[in-house]
Amino acid sequence: KEMLSRRIENFSQNSPPNLWVIDGGDTLLKLAIKLLDEAGVNLDVIAIAKEKLDAKVYRAKGSAKDIIYTKESVFELKPTDKRIQWVQKLRDEAHRFALSYHQNKKRKEDIKNSLLEKKGIGNATIKKLLSYFGTFEAIKNASFEEISVASSEKIAKILKNI
C-alpha cells in the first residue's frame, strides 16, 4: 500500500503512465484501483499473478501459467500467447531493475562499512552511528562534538582525523 501510495503521489510531478502493470494479482489490483480513485487519478490498471496450485506458486520452466486481472475480467492465457509473454517480460524487467538497485545500494554500504573498519571502527559502532545519524553522509558531515555524543571522543577523533 505504501509503495502504491508513494507512486500515486509522484503523479503530481511526473505524469502517470498510460497503463499501470502490477505484480500481485486481484488483491493488489483492487487496492491500486481504490487508491487511484481516492486520489482522483484515471488510469488503466492490470495485474499479473503466478498460478497457484494447492496454495503454492507453480513455476515450472516453460509451462508457467500466469493470470492477468483487469477491473472487469480475468484472463488465463496459454504460456505461448504473446500477450502474456509481453506482460511477463515487463514484470521480469521490473524485478531485475529492483534487484539491481538494492544490490548496488548494499554494495555501496558494504564499501563504506569496510572503509570505516579499516580505520578501526567495528560493526557495532557503525550500526550505532547509523542508528543515531541515519546515513553515512550525515556521519561524514557531523561535527566532532556530535560524534562524541553519539559514540565516543576516540571514535570522533578517528572520523575527524584528529
Short mmCIF file of C-alpha atoms in Angstrom, two decimals:
data_model
loop_
_atom_site.label_atom_id
_atom_site.label_comp_id
_atom_site.label_asym_id
_atom_site.label_seq_id
_atom_site.Cartn_x
_atom_site.Cartn_y
_atom_site.Cartn_z
CA LYS A 1 0.00 0.00 0.00
CA GLU A 2 2.83 2.40 0.89
CA MET A 3 4.62 1.88 -2.42
CA LEU A 4 1.42 2.35 -4.44
CA SER A 5 0.50 5.50 -2.47
CA ARG A 6 4.01 6.91 -2.93
CA ARG A 7 3.86 6.24 -6.66
CA ILE A 8 0.43 7.92 -6.96
CA GLU A 9 1.73 10.98 -5.06
CA ASN A 10 4.54 11.26 -7.63
CA PHE A 11 1.97 11.63 -10.42
CA SER A 12 1.72 15.32 -9.49
CA GLN A 13 5.37 15.80 -10.56
CA ASN A 14 5.61 13.08 -13.22
CA SER A 15 2.54 12.37 -15.30
CA PRO A 16 1.07 8.89 -14.83
CA PRO A 17 1.75 6.16 -17.38
CA ASN A 18 -0.88 5.04 -19.90
CA LEU A 19 -1.04 1.63 -18.24
CA TRP A 20 -0.06 0.50 -14.76
CA VAL A 21 1.09 -3.13 -14.57
CA ILE A 22 1.08 -4.53 -11.05
CA ASP A 23 2.70 -7.76 -9.91
CA GLY A 24 0.46 -9.36 -7.35
CA GLY A 25 -2.93 -10.41 -8.59
CA ASP A 26 -6.51 -9.48 -7.81
CA THR A 27 -5.97 -8.21 -4.26
CA LEU A 28 -3.31 -5.68 -5.23
CA LEU A 29 -5.31 -4.70 -8.32
CA LYS A 30 -8.32 -3.82 -6.14
CA LEU A 31 -6.09 -1.88 -3.73
CA ALA A 32 -4.48 0.06 -6.59
CA ILE A 33 -7.86 0.92 -8.12
CA LYS A 34 -9.15 2.08 -4.71
CA LEU A 35 -6.08 4.30 -4.13
CA LEU A 36 -6.27 5.74 -7.65
CA ASP A 37 -9.98 6.52 -7.20
CA GLU A 38 -9.29 8.22 -3.85
CA ALA A 39 -6.58 10.34 -5.50
CA GLY A 40 -8.85 11.16 -8.44
CA VAL A 41 -6.45 9.61 -10.96
CA ASN A 42 -7.94 7.96 -14.05
CA LEU A 43 -5.55 5.19 -15.09
CA ASP A 44 -5.89 1.74 -16.65
CA VAL A 45 -4.50 -0.96 -14.37
CA ILE A 46 -3.78 -4.64 -14.92
CA ALA A 47 -2.26 -7.13 -12.50
CA ILE A 48 -0.32 -10.32 -13.15
CA ALA A 49 -0.15 -13.23 -10.73
CA LYS A 50 1.53 -16.60 -10.85
CA GLU A 51 -0.77 -19.60 -10.96
CA LYS A 52 -1.22 -21.27 -7.58
CA LEU A 53 -1.82 -24.98 -7.14
CA ASP A 54 -2.56 -26.23 -3.63
CA ALA A 55 -1.90 -22.68 -2.33
CA LYS A 56 1.66 -22.79 -3.69
CA VAL A 57 3.05 -20.81 -6.58
CA TYR A 58 3.64 -23.06 -9.57
CA ARG A 59 6.70 -22.09 -11.57
CA ALA A 60 7.84 -24.96 -13.83
CA LYS A 61 10.13 -23.64 -16.56
CA GLY A 62 8.37 -23.40 -19.91
CA SER A 63 4.90 -24.06 -18.53
CA ALA A 64 4.46 -21.09 -16.21
CA LYS A 65 0.82 -20.10 -16.15
CA ASP A 66 0.29 -16.51 -15.15
CA ILE A 67 -3.13 -14.94 -14.76
CA ILE A 68 -3.90 -11.37 -15.83
CA TYR A 69 -6.51 -9.43 -13.88
CA THR A 70 -8.28 -6.28 -15.05
CA LYS A 71 -11.02 -4.25 -13.41
CA GLU A 72 -13.64 -6.10 -15.46
CA SER A 73 -12.27 -9.60 -16.06
CA VAL A 74 -9.65 -12.30 -15.62
CA PHE A 75 -7.52 -13.75 -18.44
CA GLU A 76 -5.87 -17.15 -18.24
CA LEU A 77 -3.78 -17.20 -21.40
CA LYS A 78 -1.62 -20.05 -22.63
CA PRO A 79 2.10 -19.71 -21.84
CA THR A 80 2.76 -19.48 -25.60
CA ASP A 81 0.47 -16.46 -26.01
CA LYS A 82 2.48 -13.37 -26.99
CA ARG A 83 0.33 -11.09 -24.80
CA ILE A 84 1.10 -12.99 -21.59
CA GLN A 85 4.77 -13.20 -22.58
CA TRP A 86 4.86 -9.41 -23.04
CA VAL A 87 3.40 -8.79 -19.57
CA GLN A 88 5.78 -11.38 -18.07
CA LYS A 89 8.74 -9.56 -19.67
CA LEU A 90 7.55 -6.27 -18.17
CA ARG A 91 7.28 -7.88 -14.74
CA ASP A 92 10.64 -9.64 -15.04
CA GLU A 93 12.36 -6.40 -16.11
CA ALA A 94 10.83 -4.57 -13.12
CA HIS A 95 12.13 -7.33 -10.82
CA ARG A 96 15.58 -7.15 -12.42
CA PHE A 97 15.66 -3.36 -12.02
CA ALA A 98 14.60 -3.51 -8.35
CA LEU A 99 17.10 -6.26 -7.51
CA SER A 100 19.91 -4.40 -9.27
CA TYR A 101 19.07 -1.18 -7.39
CA HIS A 102 19.10 -2.91 -3.99
CA GLN A 103 22.28 -4.87 -4.77
CA ASN A 104 24.10 -1.66 -5.77
CA LYS A 105 22.83 0.12 -2.66
CA LYS A 106 24.02 -2.76 -0.45
CA ARG A 107 27.39 -2.85 -2.24
CA LYS A 108 27.92 0.88 -1.56
CA GLU A 109 27.04 0.41 2.11
CA ASP A 110 29.42 -2.56 2.34
CA ILE A 111 32.24 -0.45 0.86
CA LYS A 112 31.56 2.34 3.36
CA ASN A 113 31.50 -0.22 6.20
CA SER A 114 34.82 -1.70 5.10
CA LEU A 115 36.40 1.77 4.91
CA LEU A 116 35.29 2.52 8.47
CA GLU A 117 36.51 -0.89 9.64
CA LYS A 118 39.95 -0.13 8.15
CA LYS A 119 40.01 2.98 10.34
CA GLY A 120 39.46 0.74 13.37
CA ILE A 121 35.73 1.21 13.78
CA GLY A 122 33.82 -2.05 14.23
CA ASN A 123 30.39 -3.17 13.07
CA ALA A 124 28.67 -2.42 16.39
CA THR A 125 29.93 1.17 16.37
CA ILE A 126 28.98 1.59 12.70
CA LYS A 127 25.44 0.39 13.48
CA LYS A 128 25.27 2.70 16.49
CA LEU A 129 26.38 5.70 14.40
CA LEU A 130 23.96 4.83 11.58
CA SER A 131 21.14 4.46 14.08
CA TYR A 132 21.94 7.90 15.51
CA PHE A 133 22.69 9.82 12.29
CA GLY A 134 20.68 7.84 9.73
CA THR A 135 23.15 7.85 6.81
CA PHE A 136 26.87 7.69 6.11
CA GLU A 137 26.61 11.18 4.62
CA ALA A 138 25.20 12.52 7.90
CA ILE A 139 28.04 10.84 9.83
CA LYS A 140 30.57 12.43 7.47
CA ASN A 141 29.00 15.87 7.94
CA ALA A 142 28.62 15.57 11.72
CA SER A 143 30.80 17.67 13.99
CA PHE A 144 33.37 16.27 16.41
CA GLU A 145 31.02 17.06 19.30
CA GLU A 146 28.03 15.33 17.69
CA ILE A 147 30.05 12.17 17.04
CA SER A 148 31.40 12.27 20.61
CA VAL A 149 27.84 12.37 21.95
CA ALA A 150 26.69 9.55 19.64
CA SER A 151 29.69 7.32 20.33
CA SER A 152 32.92 8.48 21.99
CA GLU A 153 35.73 11.01 21.67
CA LYS A 154 38.02 8.22 20.44
CA ILE A 155 35.68 7.46 17.51
CA ALA A 156 35.20 11.17 16.83
CA LYS A 157 39.00 11.62 16.63
CA ILE A 158 39.28 8.72 14.17
CA LEU A 159 36.46 10.00 11.95
CA LYS A 160 37.61 13.62 12.01
CA ASN A 161 41.29 12.63 11.56
CA ILE A 162 42.41 14.44 14.70
#
